[in-house]
Amino acid sequence: MRAIRRFTVRPVLPPALAALGDLAGNLRWSWDSAAQDVFEYVDPTLWESTGRDPVKLLGAVGRSRLEELASDAAFLERLGAARADLERYLTGERWWQRRQAAGEDTPNAIAYFSPEFGITAVLPQYSGGLGILAGDHLKAASDLGVPIIGVGLLYRHGYFKQALSREGWQQESYPVLDPDGLPISLLREENGERATISIAVPGGPDIEARIFVASVGRVPLLMLDTDLENNPETYRDITDRLYGGNSEHRLRQELLLGVGGVRAIRAFCRITGHAAPEVFHTNEGHAGFLGLERIRELTVAEGGPKLDFDTALEVGRGSTVFTTHTPVPAGIDRFPRTLIEQYFGDAGPTPGVPVDRVLALGAEDYESGDASVFNMAVMGFRLAQRANGVSQLHGHVSRGMFRGLWPAFDEAEVPITSITNGVHAPTWVAREVVELAVGQGADPEGDDTTAFWAAADKVPGAEMWSTKRQLRERLVKDARKRLARSWEKRGAARAELGWIESALDPDVLTIGFARRAASYKRLTLMMRDPARLKRLLLHPERPIQLVIAGKAHPADDGGKKLIQDIVRLSDDPEIRHRIVFLPNYDIAMAQPLYPGCDVWLNNPLRPYEACGTSGMKAALNGGLNLSVLDGWWDEWYDGNNGWAIPTADGVEDVDHRDDLEADALYDLIENEVAPRFYDLDAEGVPTRWIEMTRHTLKSLGPKVLATRMVRDYVRQLYTPAALTARALNSDYAGAAELAAWKKKVKGGWSGVRVEHVESSGVSDAPEVGDQMSVRAFIALGELSPDDVDVQLVHGRSNGEDELTETTVDSLRVVETYDGGRYRFDGDVVLDHSGSFGYTVRVVPRNNLLASTAELGVVALP
């Protein structure tokens, strides 16, 4: 019999225990070990059985136990200390406030949009790396005191739960999440009514959504939910699940996230008094429609300034940051243009933004583009003045992918920079690892992260090795429990599962691999030669064991087949104690997995890994990376902090390439990784392995932190965007002037020409130190010298006369002629021997441009 309605009844705590509700209501508990200890003390058995969920714990604990705790002086003291620590955390001065006190320019607030957020396993609103990155971004911002507002959706089913059939095929289930049972609260107006936003849809009623708020430390995360009784069923299902449904369903979700998200922010700031964001950051293109809503606010919204479209566009662009995460075109949302026309026509969600302008923003109107689609990433770039990839290599890949938007410029000048991702150490580092450093006097909350990780040098090798074994043993116990549950769900009887009690071994070299089962991540590369893999697993002196996890998208049968292949191999009775596949990879599984692994394996098809932060989490726990040089590892591998798997770049036969790289992987494990792990000294400590571990912690610890990442965003993108916003927005005159100037430059660019270039001052045999003078005769048509930068570009010249290692110097105007013609002069000192080449070009110049390539035009000889 099915219930016609379900809800969660929240407990009433005794007054002496009110602080438990405060701790449970702020997700800081998910990375604060002291708060977790408080909840565990309430009832250790319930704490484990509820999945370490404070809300469920407090709802399940009996009244008698609560009364007992209310008179437990020792517990009340611990509870009071945890509550006071939370208050200090929420109100104390942190990195951001110290910057403000020092007089540095900082944005008043930043809005951070993402379709998913991985904060904790008890709030399952994430599917993989994008969401975990977004969650770590908010946590690190909270730790630093950065005033970010997160914006996402609240999915009724979240992402799917994964199980396996008897044959090892992935099976999905979608349990219903009750908001009343989650660590979130409903945003309410002053009169107590729930705050809502609405979005107009042509030909139908408005979409209405309520706003839930999760407190992520100091950061509020707004989550929109359309599961309201007054919405029609099709609207209620907009927030049904993450990454499900057809194109129209996805479009509605992205309308809600972008347009509805901006409106939710306005409601939140109005109700709470939170500072309004000066900067808007969209994490991937899913939230790109936020730019259209901001244009609507400036053009036709009641009480708005009533700007024209082009001026409003400049206002929005100047204060928007766009981060691309995908290295492959298939990872980008693209909608049929006809669907965009349908939704953004008359009576659409953003009146004041003409549908033809909307279509132009997402048009693939470049060579190799598809004229029939609307590209969300392309719109993201056009609506943001600043954009970045998530590792140095990914920035390079992204500049190549999207170069069509700036066809006149070399790849290096395409305006997509890089900020390498990081991970939130308090979430992912085992407390035992932190205690090793604290035991040597290191401060885990200090700003000097280099000093904290350098404490690895002071920890005795035997102590470090003993701790690592303890973490490995914890992983083994957790894996056995998960393995038993998985086999029972696959139909096995408990009587046939006795072998699981000896599955995995806390004294065996443990290699972890946990990824989405996308084809380019090559889940099964390790299986290319099953016989050789078996020999490695069962080596009599130097065995290895593999712990594998990952989900395939429900519609990806290819990914499911990869999982099935792994499962079938791991079912082999001869090796099933050495290789396990653990279903339903999530944060709860990951937290013991990363610390418990000695080696983290990552073998994507290079260069398709945008960043790959799982290896960072392993490194912070003293794990060594064994990875293809892709993503962040390409950037920070130094030869001593792990191993680089050689790649067969240029081999076009995919199978042959996989064979070559799998052989290289086997060779590394057999000849370098395993021998070093098992090379023990007289005390039973692998000295050379421990030295690599120390070096990993020291060399990577400060780099891979999410706090470093957020600081980079603040300095390189958020603050410049806020300063541009202030220059454009003070009275909107700056934006109007910039829009008019862009229109003038684009309209007059056809008259810009480099007519003649001549040089002097060097002989037929130039030497280092000689000075070359350059004269350039430039036609500017209707433009003036103030509108342009005439540049001398010089560097080394290869055999095809292409310039490399270039330097750019601006030339100065020295003479004016009739007809809009000018002479520009400059000098350059020949400072290196070897090949030398130069050219002259003309590009637009305006102090409010963030990049030379922003307008996408250049004049060359």
Coordinates of N, CA, C and O in Angstrom, one line a residue, residues 662-724:
A662 N 48.9 0.2 -21.8 CA 48.7 -0.8 -20.8 C 50.0 -1.5 -20.5 O 50.3 -1.8 -19.3
D663 N 50.8 -1.9 -21.5 CA 52.1 -2.5 -21.2 C 53.0 -1.6 -20.4 O 53.7 -2.0 -19.5
A664 N 53.0 -0.3 -20.7 CA 53.8 0.7 -19.9 C 53.3 0.7 -18.5 O 54.1 0.8 -17.5
L665 N 52.0 0.6 -18.3 CA 51.4 0.6 -16.9 C 51.9 -0.6 -16.2 O 52.3 -0.6 -15.0
Y666 N 51.8 -1.8 -16.8 CA 52.2 -3.0 -16.2 C 53.7 -3.0 -15.8 O 54.1 -3.4 -14.7
D667 N 54.5 -2.5 -16.7 CA 55.9 -2.4 -16.5 C 56.2 -1.5 -15.2 O 57.1 -1.9 -14.4
L668 N 55.6 -0.4 -15.1 CA 55.8 0.5 -14.0 C 55.4 -0.2 -12.7 O 56.2 -0.1 -11.7
I669 N 54.3 -0.8 -12.6 CA 53.9 -1.5 -11.4 C 54.8 -2.6 -11.0 O 55.3 -2.8 -9.9
E670 N 55.2 -3.4 -12.0 CA 56.0 -4.6 -11.8 C 57.5 -4.2 -11.4 O 58.1 -4.8 -10.5
N671 N 58.0 -3.2 -12.1 CA 59.5 -3.0 -12.0 C 59.8 -1.8 -11.1 O 61.0 -1.7 -10.7
E672 N 58.8 -0.9 -10.8 CA 59.2 0.3 -10.0 C 58.3 0.4 -8.8 O 58.7 0.6 -7.6
V673 N 56.9 0.4 -9.0 CA 56.0 0.6 -7.9 C 56.1 -0.5 -6.8 O 56.4 -0.2 -5.6
A674 N 55.8 -1.7 -7.2 CA 55.8 -2.8 -6.2 C 57.1 -3.0 -5.6 O 57.2 -3.2 -4.3
P675 N 58.2 -3.1 -6.3 CA 59.5 -3.3 -5.6 C 59.8 -2.2 -4.6 O 60.4 -2.5 -3.5
R676 N 59.5 -1.0 -4.9 CA 59.7 0.1 -3.9 C 58.8 0.0 -2.6 O 59.3 0.2 -1.5
F677 N 57.6 -0.4 -2.8 CA 56.7 -0.6 -1.7 C 57.2 -1.7 -0.8 O 57.0 -1.6 0.5
Y678 N 57.7 -2.8 -1.3 CA 58.1 -3.9 -0.5 C 59.5 -4.0 -0.1 O 60.0 -4.9 0.5
D679 N 60.3 -2.9 -0.4 CA 61.7 -2.8 -0.1 C 61.8 -2.3 1.4 O 61.9 -1.1 1.6
L680 N 61.8 -3.2 2.3 CA 61.7 -2.8 3.7 C 63.1 -2.8 4.4 O 64.0 -3.6 4.1
D681 N 63.2 -1.9 5.3 CA 64.5 -1.8 6.1 C 64.4 -2.8 7.3 O 63.4 -3.5 7.4
A682 N 65.4 -2.7 8.2 CA 65.4 -3.6 9.3 C 64.2 -3.5 10.3 O 63.8 -4.4 11.0
E683 N 63.6 -2.3 10.3 CA 62.4 -2.0 11.1 C 61.1 -2.3 10.4 O 60.0 -2.0 10.9
G684 N 61.2 -2.8 9.2 CA 60.0 -3.1 8.4 C 59.4 -1.9 7.8 O 58.2 -1.9 7.4
V685 N 60.1 -0.9 7.5 CA 59.7 0.4 6.9 C 60.3 0.5 5.5 O 61.5 0.4 5.3
P686 N 59.4 0.8 4.5 CA 60.0 1.0 3.1 C 60.5 2.4 3.0 O 59.8 3.3 2.6
T687 N 61.8 2.6 3.3 CA 62.4 3.9 3.4 C 62.2 4.7 2.2 O 61.9 5.9 2.2
R688 N 62.5 4.1 1.0 CA 62.4 4.9 -0.2 C 61.0 5.3 -0.5 O 60.7 6.3 -1.1
W689 N 60.1 4.4 -0.2 CA 58.6 4.7 -0.4 C 58.2 5.9 0.5 O 57.6 6.9 0.1
I690 N 58.7 5.9 1.8 CA 58.3 6.9 2.7 C 58.9 8.3 2.2 O 58.3 9.3 2.4
E691 N 60.1 8.2 1.6 CA 60.7 9.5 1.1 C 59.9 10.0 0.0 O 59.7 11.3 -0.1
M692 N 59.4 9.2 -0.9 CA 58.5 9.7 -1.9 C 57.2 10.2 -1.3 O 56.6 11.2 -1.8
T693 N 56.7 9.6 -0.3 CA 55.5 10.1 0.4 C 55.7 11.5 1.0 O 54.9 12.4 0.8
R694 N 56.9 11.6 1.7 CA 57.2 13.0 2.2 C 57.3 14.0 1.1 O 56.7 15.1 1.3
H695 N 57.9 13.7 0.0 CA 58.1 14.6 -1.1 C 56.7 15.0 -1.7 O 56.5 16.1 -2.0
T696 N 55.9 14.0 -1.8 CA 54.5 14.2 -2.3 C 53.8 15.2 -1.5 O 53.2 16.2 -2.0
L697 N 53.8 15.0 -0.2 CA 53.1 15.9 0.7 C 53.6 17.3 0.7 O 52.9 18.3 0.7
K698 N 55.0 17.4 0.6 CA 55.6 18.8 0.6 C 55.4 19.5 -0.8 O 55.1 20.7 -0.8
S699 N 55.6 18.7 -1.9 CA 55.5 19.3 -3.2 C 54.1 19.6 -3.7 O 53.9 20.6 -4.4
L700 N 53.2 18.7 -3.3 CA 51.8 18.9 -3.8 C 50.8 19.5 -2.8 O 49.8 20.1 -3.2
G701 N 51.1 19.2 -1.5 CA 50.2 19.7 -0.5 C 49.7 21.1 -0.6 O 48.5 21.4 -0.7
P702 N 50.6 22.1 -0.7 CA 50.2 23.5 -0.9 C 49.5 23.8 -2.2 O 48.7 24.7 -2.3
K703 N 49.8 23.0 -3.2 CA 49.3 23.4 -4.6 C 47.9 22.9 -4.8 O 47.1 23.6 -5.5
V704 N 47.6 21.7 -4.3 CA 46.3 21.1 -4.7 C 45.2 21.5 -3.8 O 44.1 20.9 -3.9
L705 N 45.3 22.4 -3.0 CA 44.3 22.8 -2.0 C 43.2 23.7 -2.7 O 43.6 24.6 -3.5
A706 N 42.0 23.5 -2.3 CA 40.9 24.4 -2.9 C 41.1 25.8 -2.4 O 40.6 26.7 -3.0
T707 N 41.7 26.0 -1.2 CA 41.9 27.4 -0.7 C 42.9 28.1 -1.7 O 42.7 29.3 -1.9
R708 N 43.9 27.4 -2.2 CA 44.8 28.0 -3.2 C 43.9 28.4 -4.4 O 44.1 29.4 -5.0
M709 N 43.1 27.4 -4.8 CA 42.3 27.6 -6.0 C 41.4 28.9 -5.9 O 41.3 29.7 -6.8
V710 N 40.7 29.0 -4.7 CA 39.8 30.1 -4.5 C 40.5 31.4 -4.4 O 40.1 32.4 -5.0
R711 N 41.7 31.4 -3.8 CA 42.5 32.6 -3.8 C 42.9 33.0 -5.2 O 42.9 34.2 -5.5
D712 N 43.2 32.0 -6.1 CA 43.5 32.4 -7.5 C 42.3 33.0 -8.2 O 42.5 34.0 -8.9
Y713 N 41.1 32.4 -7.9 CA 39.9 33.0 -8.5 C 39.7 34.5 -8.0 O 39.4 35.4 -8.8
V714 N 39.9 34.7 -6.7 CA 39.7 36.0 -6.2 C 40.7 37.0 -6.8 O 40.3 38.1 -7.3
R715 N 42.0 36.6 -6.9 CA 43.0 37.6 -7.4 C 42.9 37.8 -8.9 O 43.1 38.9 -9.4
Q716 N 42.8 36.6 -9.6 CA 42.9 36.7 -11.1 C 41.6 37.0 -11.8 O 41.6 37.5 -12.9
L717 N 40.5 36.6 -11.2 CA 39.2 36.8 -11.9 C 38.1 37.6 -11.2 O 37.6 38.5 -11.7
Y718 N 37.9 37.3 -9.9 CA 36.8 37.9 -9.2 C 37.1 39.4 -9.0 O 36.2 40.3 -9.3
T719 N 38.3 39.7 -8.5 CA 38.6 41.1 -8.2 C 38.6 42.0 -9.5 O 38.0 43.1 -9.6
P720 N 39.3 41.5 -10.5 CA 39.3 42.3 -11.8 C 37.9 42.5 -12.3 O 37.6 43.5 -12.9
A721 N 37.1 41.4 -12.2 CA 35.7 41.5 -12.7 C 34.9 42.6 -11.9 O 34.1 43.4 -12.4
A722 N 35.1 42.6 -10.6 CA 34.4 43.6 -9.7 C 34.9 45.0 -10.1 O 34.1 45.9 -10.1
L723 N 36.2 45.2 -10.3 CA 36.7 46.5 -10.7 C 36.1 47.0 -12.0 O 35.7 48.1 -12.2
T724 N 36.0 46.0 -13.0 CA 35.4 46.4 -14.3 C 33.9 46.7 -14.1 O 33.4 47.7 -14.6

